[in-house]
């Protein structure tokens, strides 16, 4: 008996599961603004941030983690490469996540709701850590002896003087939401699609990890901690069963009998070579 799986990319989205657009826009925008203001509230604590940075650096060496400088050394071999890494850091993180949510909202409403909740929980957990554990990035730590590639080669999203930067809190390195959001984008797209190429989405978090480390904006531990937070969120907020159901249709002529599965419904047996009514083109039987 042979089955042909109807891919999620070929299905029409269930518009009944799609939440109101204006409400979702206001909700996501509100969550983002709350996070941004929360990070600003956590600004300062310079001495504590540098003390924590020294402790993180020592812990990584005690754990025999590879030095961040090894990645940066590869990038610094080419000015074009380091500029591309800085550009990726500055321009891909937020737009990629927004496009991910927009596509899910339009094509996979149930996956959108799940992903939005995961991202909200992950970001909220990250904000708590930013408040409790201010951390200077490795580019600021003298012991790391790393280059601030954004300031030297550009482009950069940070001000030259961290303590007076009005645009961002530069002492919020732990955990890395660049990595956390990138991993969730990859996970969400892998779960929501069935293309044989969908695993290539893992390149996004892989490249993001190398970029945030190579540009000296994050430690390895920043990425490890955010992945642990994401794992907890994924375990706590499971994908709804309705979003996991993938229709499976019988291939005509596949044998003596065939079964047709539609979503979570029970199998419907059809004779070999028969076409299930749900798959019959409109008017196909007319005039026979």
Tab-separated table of C-alpha atoms in Angstrom:
chain	number	residue	atom	x	y	z
A	1	UNK	CA	0.000	0.000	0.000
A	2	UNK	CA	1.526	3.347	-1.052
A	3	UNK	CA	0.725	6.785	0.309
A	4	UNK	CA	1.305	10.245	-1.046
A	5	UNK	CA	1.545	12.985	1.561
A	6	UNK	CA	-0.059	16.317	0.793
A	7	UNK	CA	2.503	18.861	1.950
A	8	UNK	CA	1.495	21.717	4.244
A	9	UNK	CA	2.815	24.154	1.632
A	10	UNK	CA	0.081	22.932	-0.732
A	11	UNK	CA	-2.765	23.406	1.724
A	12	UNK	CA	-4.987	26.423	2.009
A	13	UNK	CA	-4.605	28.042	5.436
A	14	UNK	CA	-7.443	27.629	7.897
A	15	UNK	CA	-8.599	31.239	8.078
A	16	UNK	CA	-10.758	30.409	11.092
A	17	UNK	CA	-7.574	29.906	13.114
A	18	UNK	CA	-6.082	33.231	11.996
A	19	UNK	CA	-6.400	35.857	14.768
A	20	UNK	CA	-7.473	39.436	13.916
A	21	UNK	CA	-4.636	41.265	12.158
A	22	UNK	CA	-4.929	44.575	14.020
A	23	UNK	CA	-4.986	42.825	17.379
A	24	UNK	CA	-1.914	40.800	16.523
A	25	UNK	CA	-0.045	43.836	15.233
A	26	UNK	CA	-0.759	45.766	18.417
A	27	UNK	CA	0.112	42.775	20.577
A	28	UNK	CA	3.447	42.043	18.890
A	29	UNK	CA	4.348	45.748	18.745
A	30	UNK	CA	3.449	46.129	22.415
A	31	UNK	CA	5.582	43.156	23.413
A	32	UNK	CA	8.508	44.515	21.407
A	33	UNK	CA	8.242	47.992	22.955
A	34	UNK	CA	7.949	46.507	26.438
A	35	UNK	CA	11.122	44.542	25.817
A	36	UNK	CA	12.986	47.566	24.446
A	37	UNK	CA	11.991	49.750	27.390
A	38	UNK	CA	12.833	46.907	29.748
A	39	UNK	CA	16.335	46.668	28.302
A	40	UNK	CA	16.745	50.412	28.659
A	41	UNK	CA	15.674	50.156	32.289
A	42	UNK	CA	18.414	47.579	32.789
A	43	UNK	CA	21.080	49.900	31.403
A	44	UNK	CA	23.937	51.051	33.587
A	45	UNK	CA	25.466	48.718	36.199
A	46	UNK	CA	28.783	49.128	34.397
A	47	UNK	CA	30.995	47.732	37.159
A	48	UNK	CA	28.734	44.733	37.677
A	49	UNK	CA	28.572	44.115	33.906
A	50	UNK	CA	32.370	43.995	33.621
A	51	UNK	CA	32.711	41.849	36.726
A	52	UNK	CA	30.211	39.370	35.284
A	53	UNK	CA	32.069	39.452	31.962
A	54	UNK	CA	35.280	38.419	33.675
A	55	UNK	CA	33.481	35.574	35.414
A	56	UNK	CA	31.898	34.361	32.170
A	57	UNK	CA	35.251	34.499	30.389
A	58	UNK	CA	36.920	32.489	33.169
A	59	UNK	CA	34.074	29.963	33.213
A	60	UNK	CA	34.364	29.388	29.462
A	61	UNK	CA	38.083	28.740	29.809
A	62	UNK	CA	37.425	26.357	32.714
A	63	UNK	CA	34.897	24.500	30.517
A	64	UNK	CA	37.464	24.352	27.679
A	65	UNK	CA	35.140	26.151	25.283
A	66	UNK	CA	36.882	27.424	22.147
A	67	UNK	CA	38.051	30.998	22.303
A	68	UNK	CA	35.832	33.577	20.597
A	69	UNK	CA	38.995	34.930	19.003
A	70	UNK	CA	39.317	31.811	16.834
A	71	UNK	CA	36.134	32.738	14.955
A	72	UNK	CA	37.040	36.406	14.764
A	73	UNK	CA	40.473	35.549	13.407
A	74	UNK	CA	38.870	33.816	10.419
A	75	UNK	CA	36.608	36.811	9.706
A	76	UNK	CA	39.457	39.296	9.994
A	77	UNK	CA	41.319	37.607	7.134
A	78	UNK	CA	39.005	39.458	4.757
A	79	UNK	CA	37.639	42.968	5.146
A	80	UNK	CA	34.736	41.988	2.886
A	81	UNK	CA	33.926	39.025	5.128
A	82	UNK	CA	34.016	41.034	8.353
A	83	UNK	CA	31.903	43.772	6.777
A	84	UNK	CA	29.384	41.139	5.668
A	85	UNK	CA	29.304	39.707	9.199
A	86	UNK	CA	28.662	43.154	10.678
A	87	UNK	CA	25.914	43.758	8.131
A	88	UNK	CA	24.308	40.405	8.915
A	89	UNK	CA	24.363	41.226	12.621
A	90	UNK	CA	22.844	44.661	12.071
A	91	UNK	CA	20.190	43.916	9.432
A	92	UNK	CA	19.037	40.289	9.448
A	93	UNK	CA	18.005	39.587	13.055
A	94	UNK	CA	14.792	41.598	13.374
A	95	UNK	CA	13.535	41.606	9.729
A	96	UNK	CA	13.974	37.824	9.434
A	97	UNK	CA	11.893	37.250	12.556
A	98	UNK	CA	9.169	39.645	11.367
A	99	UNK	CA	8.991	37.968	7.944
A	100	UNK	CA	8.827	34.578	9.666
A	101	UNK	CA	5.825	35.657	11.757
A	102	UNK	CA	4.101	37.340	8.808
A	103	UNK	CA	4.423	34.217	6.640
A	104	UNK	CA	3.161	31.966	9.413
A	105	UNK	CA	0.258	34.317	10.118
A	106	UNK	CA	-0.808	34.198	6.472
A	107	UNK	CA	-0.070	30.571	5.604
A	108	UNK	CA	0.048	28.640	8.916
A	109	UNK	CA	-2.178	30.402	11.475
A	110	UNK	CA	-1.925	27.660	14.099
A	111	UNK	CA	1.856	27.533	13.781
A	112	UNK	CA	1.887	31.327	14.021
A	113	UNK	CA	0.072	31.333	17.362
A	114	UNK	CA	2.442	28.707	18.722
A	115	UNK	CA	5.566	30.472	17.458
A	116	UNK	CA	4.415	33.868	18.723
A	117	UNK	CA	3.883	32.442	22.198
A	118	UNK	CA	7.286	30.748	22.168
A	119	UNK	CA	9.026	33.953	21.103
A	120	UNK	CA	7.164	35.969	23.740
A	121	UNK	CA	8.162	33.558	26.513
A	122	UNK	CA	11.749	33.383	25.276
A	123	UNK	CA	12.062	37.163	25.046
A	124	UNK	CA	10.496	37.659	28.469
A	125	UNK	CA	12.917	35.175	30.005
A	126	UNK	CA	15.820	36.933	28.304
A	127	UNK	CA	14.697	40.283	29.707
A	128	UNK	CA	14.667	38.867	33.222
A	129	UNK	CA	18.258	37.672	32.758
A	130	UNK	CA	19.266	41.053	31.363
A	131	UNK	CA	17.901	42.674	34.506
A	132	UNK	CA	19.470	40.184	36.906
A	133	UNK	CA	22.774	39.590	35.124
A	134	UNK	CA	24.142	42.634	33.277
A	135	UNK	CA	27.019	41.497	31.094
A	136	UNK	CA	29.559	43.398	29.025
A	137	UNK	CA	30.153	41.754	25.617
A	138	UNK	CA	33.583	40.289	24.789
A	139	UNK	CA	34.450	43.248	22.542
A	140	UNK	CA	34.610	45.378	25.706
A	141	UNK	CA	36.565	42.928	27.838
A	142	UNK	CA	40.323	43.668	27.919
A	143	UNK	CA	41.159	40.048	28.805
A	144	UNK	CA	39.516	38.856	25.575
A	145	UNK	CA	41.728	41.095	23.391
A	146	UNK	CA	39.087	41.131	20.642
A	147	UNK	CA	38.343	43.762	18.015
A	148	UNK	CA	35.096	45.734	18.096
A	149	UNK	CA	34.478	44.960	14.448
A	150	UNK	CA	31.375	47.125	14.221
A	151	UNK	CA	33.221	50.257	15.267
A	152	UNK	CA	36.371	49.478	13.274
A	153	UNK	CA	34.934	48.131	10.014
A	154	UNK	CA	31.218	49.005	10.199
A	155	UNK	CA	28.345	48.992	10.072
A	156	UNK	CA	27.406	49.071	13.748
A	157	UNK	CA	24.129	49.390	15.637
A	158	UNK	CA	25.783	50.608	18.840
A	159	UNK	CA	27.065	53.960	19.983
A	160	UNK	CA	30.784	54.446	20.468
A	161	UNK	CA	30.313	55.118	24.203
A	162	UNK	CA	28.307	52.249	25.781
A	163	UNK	CA	27.481	54.078	29.012
A	164	UNK	CA	25.762	56.907	27.119
A	165	UNK	CA	24.258	54.874	24.263
A	166	UNK	CA	20.633	55.999	24.043
A	167	UNK	CA	19.691	53.446	21.371
A	168	UNK	CA	20.568	50.136	23.025
A	169	UNK	CA	21.682	48.533	26.255
A	170	UNK	CA	25.133	47.212	25.431
A	171	UNK	CA	25.411	45.424	28.774
A	172	UNK	CA	22.693	42.886	27.928
A	173	UNK	CA	24.807	40.206	26.262
A	174	UNK	CA	23.391	37.261	28.245
A	175	UNK	CA	21.492	35.583	26.650
A	176	UNK	CA	21.811	36.225	22.909
A	177	UNK	CA	18.387	36.836	21.385
A	178	UNK	CA	20.073	37.029	17.991
A	179	UNK	CA	20.761	33.321	18.376
A	180	UNK	CA	17.521	32.495	20.190
A	181	UNK	CA	15.246	34.092	17.615
A	182	UNK	CA	17.260	32.586	14.754
A	183	UNK	CA	16.906	29.086	16.212
A	184	UNK	CA	13.155	29.578	16.673
A	185	UNK	CA	12.776	30.805	13.088
A	186	UNK	CA	14.509	27.644	11.877
A	187	UNK	CA	12.502	25.356	14.180
A	188	UNK	CA	9.227	27.035	13.246
A	189	UNK	CA	9.819	26.750	9.510
A	190	UNK	CA	11.018	23.149	9.743
A	191	UNK	CA	7.900	22.186	11.697
A	192	UNK	CA	5.506	24.157	9.484
A	193	UNK	CA	6.757	22.829	6.135
A	194	UNK	CA	7.556	19.452	4.589
A	195	UNK	CA	9.968	20.370	1.823
A	196	UNK	CA	12.998	18.109	1.574
A	197	UNK	CA	15.083	21.309	1.728
A	198	UNK	CA	13.526	22.638	4.942
A	199	UNK	CA	16.507	21.564	7.074
A	200	UNK	CA	18.578	24.206	5.308
A	201	UNK	CA	16.838	26.729	7.569
A	202	UNK	CA	19.319	25.598	10.225
A	203	UNK	CA	21.921	27.607	8.327
A	204	UNK	CA	20.313	30.784	9.678
A	205	UNK	CA	21.069	30.086	13.369
A	206	UNK	CA	24.438	28.558	12.450
A	207	UNK	CA	25.503	31.680	10.562
A	208	UNK	CA	24.032	33.896	13.281
A	209	UNK	CA	26.061	32.091	15.945
A	210	UNK	CA	29.308	32.535	14.014
A	211	UNK	CA	28.453	36.190	13.359
A	212	UNK	CA	27.626	37.159	16.949
A	213	UNK	CA	30.744	35.418	18.252
A	214	UNK	CA	33.050	36.553	15.443
A	215	UNK	CA	32.015	40.183	15.804
A	216	UNK	CA	32.685	39.903	19.561
A	217	UNK	CA	29.130	40.856	20.491
A	218	UNK	CA	28.464	37.619	22.390
A	219	UNK	CA	30.160	34.796	24.255
A	220	UNK	CA	29.558	31.132	23.482
A	221	UNK	CA	27.705	30.897	26.794
A	222	UNK	CA	25.235	33.565	25.674
A	223	UNK	CA	24.151	31.204	22.895
A	224	UNK	CA	24.126	28.118	25.127
A	225	UNK	CA	21.912	29.835	27.704
A	226	UNK	CA	19.383	31.109	25.154
A	227	UNK	CA	19.086	27.669	23.533
A	228	UNK	CA	18.421	26.210	26.999
A	229	UNK	CA	15.699	28.831	27.570
A	230	UNK	CA	14.180	28.024	24.185
A	231	UNK	CA	14.199	24.301	24.970
A	232	UNK	CA	12.240	24.983	28.168
A	233	UNK	CA	9.732	27.132	26.267
A	234	UNK	CA	9.284	24.472	23.573
A	235	UNK	CA	8.752	21.793	26.220
A	236	UNK	CA	6.205	23.904	28.086
A	237	UNK	CA	4.264	25.139	25.044
A	238	UNK	CA	3.645	22.200	22.743
A	239	UNK	CA	2.488	22.604	19.162
A	240	UNK	CA	-1.318	22.134	19.023
A	241	UNK	CA	-2.452	18.762	17.714
A	242	UNK	CA	-4.441	20.413	14.914
A	243	UNK	CA	-1.239	21.995	13.599
A	244	UNK	CA	0.562	18.630	13.626
A	245	UNK	CA	-2.023	16.839	11.505
A	246	UNK	CA	-0.863	16.414	7.903
A	247	UNK	CA	-3.329	14.983	5.388
A	248	UNK	CA	-2.277	11.779	3.658
A	249	UNK	CA	-3.995	10.645	0.492
A	250	UNK	CA	-3.856	7.257	-1.210
A	251	UNK	CA	-2.094	6.922	-4.540
A	252	UNK	CA	-4.574	5.641	-7.141
A	253	UNK	CA	-3.729	2.124	-8.324
A	254	UNK	CA	-1.384	1.495	-5.415
A	255	UNK	CA	-2.758	-1.908	-4.575
A	256	UNK	CA	-5.824	-3.964	-3.765
A	257	UNK	CA	-7.041	-1.370	-1.325
A	258	UNK	CA	-6.038	2.095	-0.286
A	259	UNK	CA	-6.611	4.273	2.754
A	260	UNK	CA	-7.182	7.992	2.774
A	261	UNK	CA	-6.343	10.015	5.838
A	262	UNK	CA	-7.556	13.577	6.148
A	263	UNK	CA	-6.129	15.408	9.139
A	264	UNK	CA	-6.916	13.544	12.319
A	265	UNK	CA	-9.886	11.694	10.812
A	266	UNK	CA	-10.135	7.933	10.764
A	267	UNK	CA	-8.978	6.161	7.599
A	268	UNK	CA	-11.507	5.797	4.808
A	269	UNK	CA	-11.035	2.713	2.666
A	270	UNK	CA	-11.468	3.089	-1.077
A	271	UNK	CA	-11.086	0.544	-3.885
A	272	UNK	CA	-7.807	0.369	-5.714
A	273	UNK	CA	-7.594	3.037	-8.393
A	274	UNK	CA	-10.528	5.012	-6.977
A	275	UNK	CA	-10.251	8.707	-6.439
A	276	UNK	CA	-11.329	10.012	-3.060
A	277	UNK	CA	-14.261	12.455	-3.390
A	278	UNK	CA	-12.232	15.180	-1.696
A	279	UNK	CA	-9.664	14.909	-4.491
A	280	UNK	CA	-12.136	14.639	-7.412
A	281	UNK	CA	-12.161	17.759	-9.626
A	282	UNK	CA	-15.438	19.643	-9.713
A	283	UNK	CA	-17.785	18.164	-12.294
A	284	UNK	CA	-15.493	15.233	-13.055
A	285	UNK	CA	-18.364	12.766	-12.902
A	286	UNK	CA	-20.900	14.839	-14.790
A	287	UNK	CA	-22.386	13.412	-17.981
A	288	UNK	CA	-21.064	9.882	-17.398
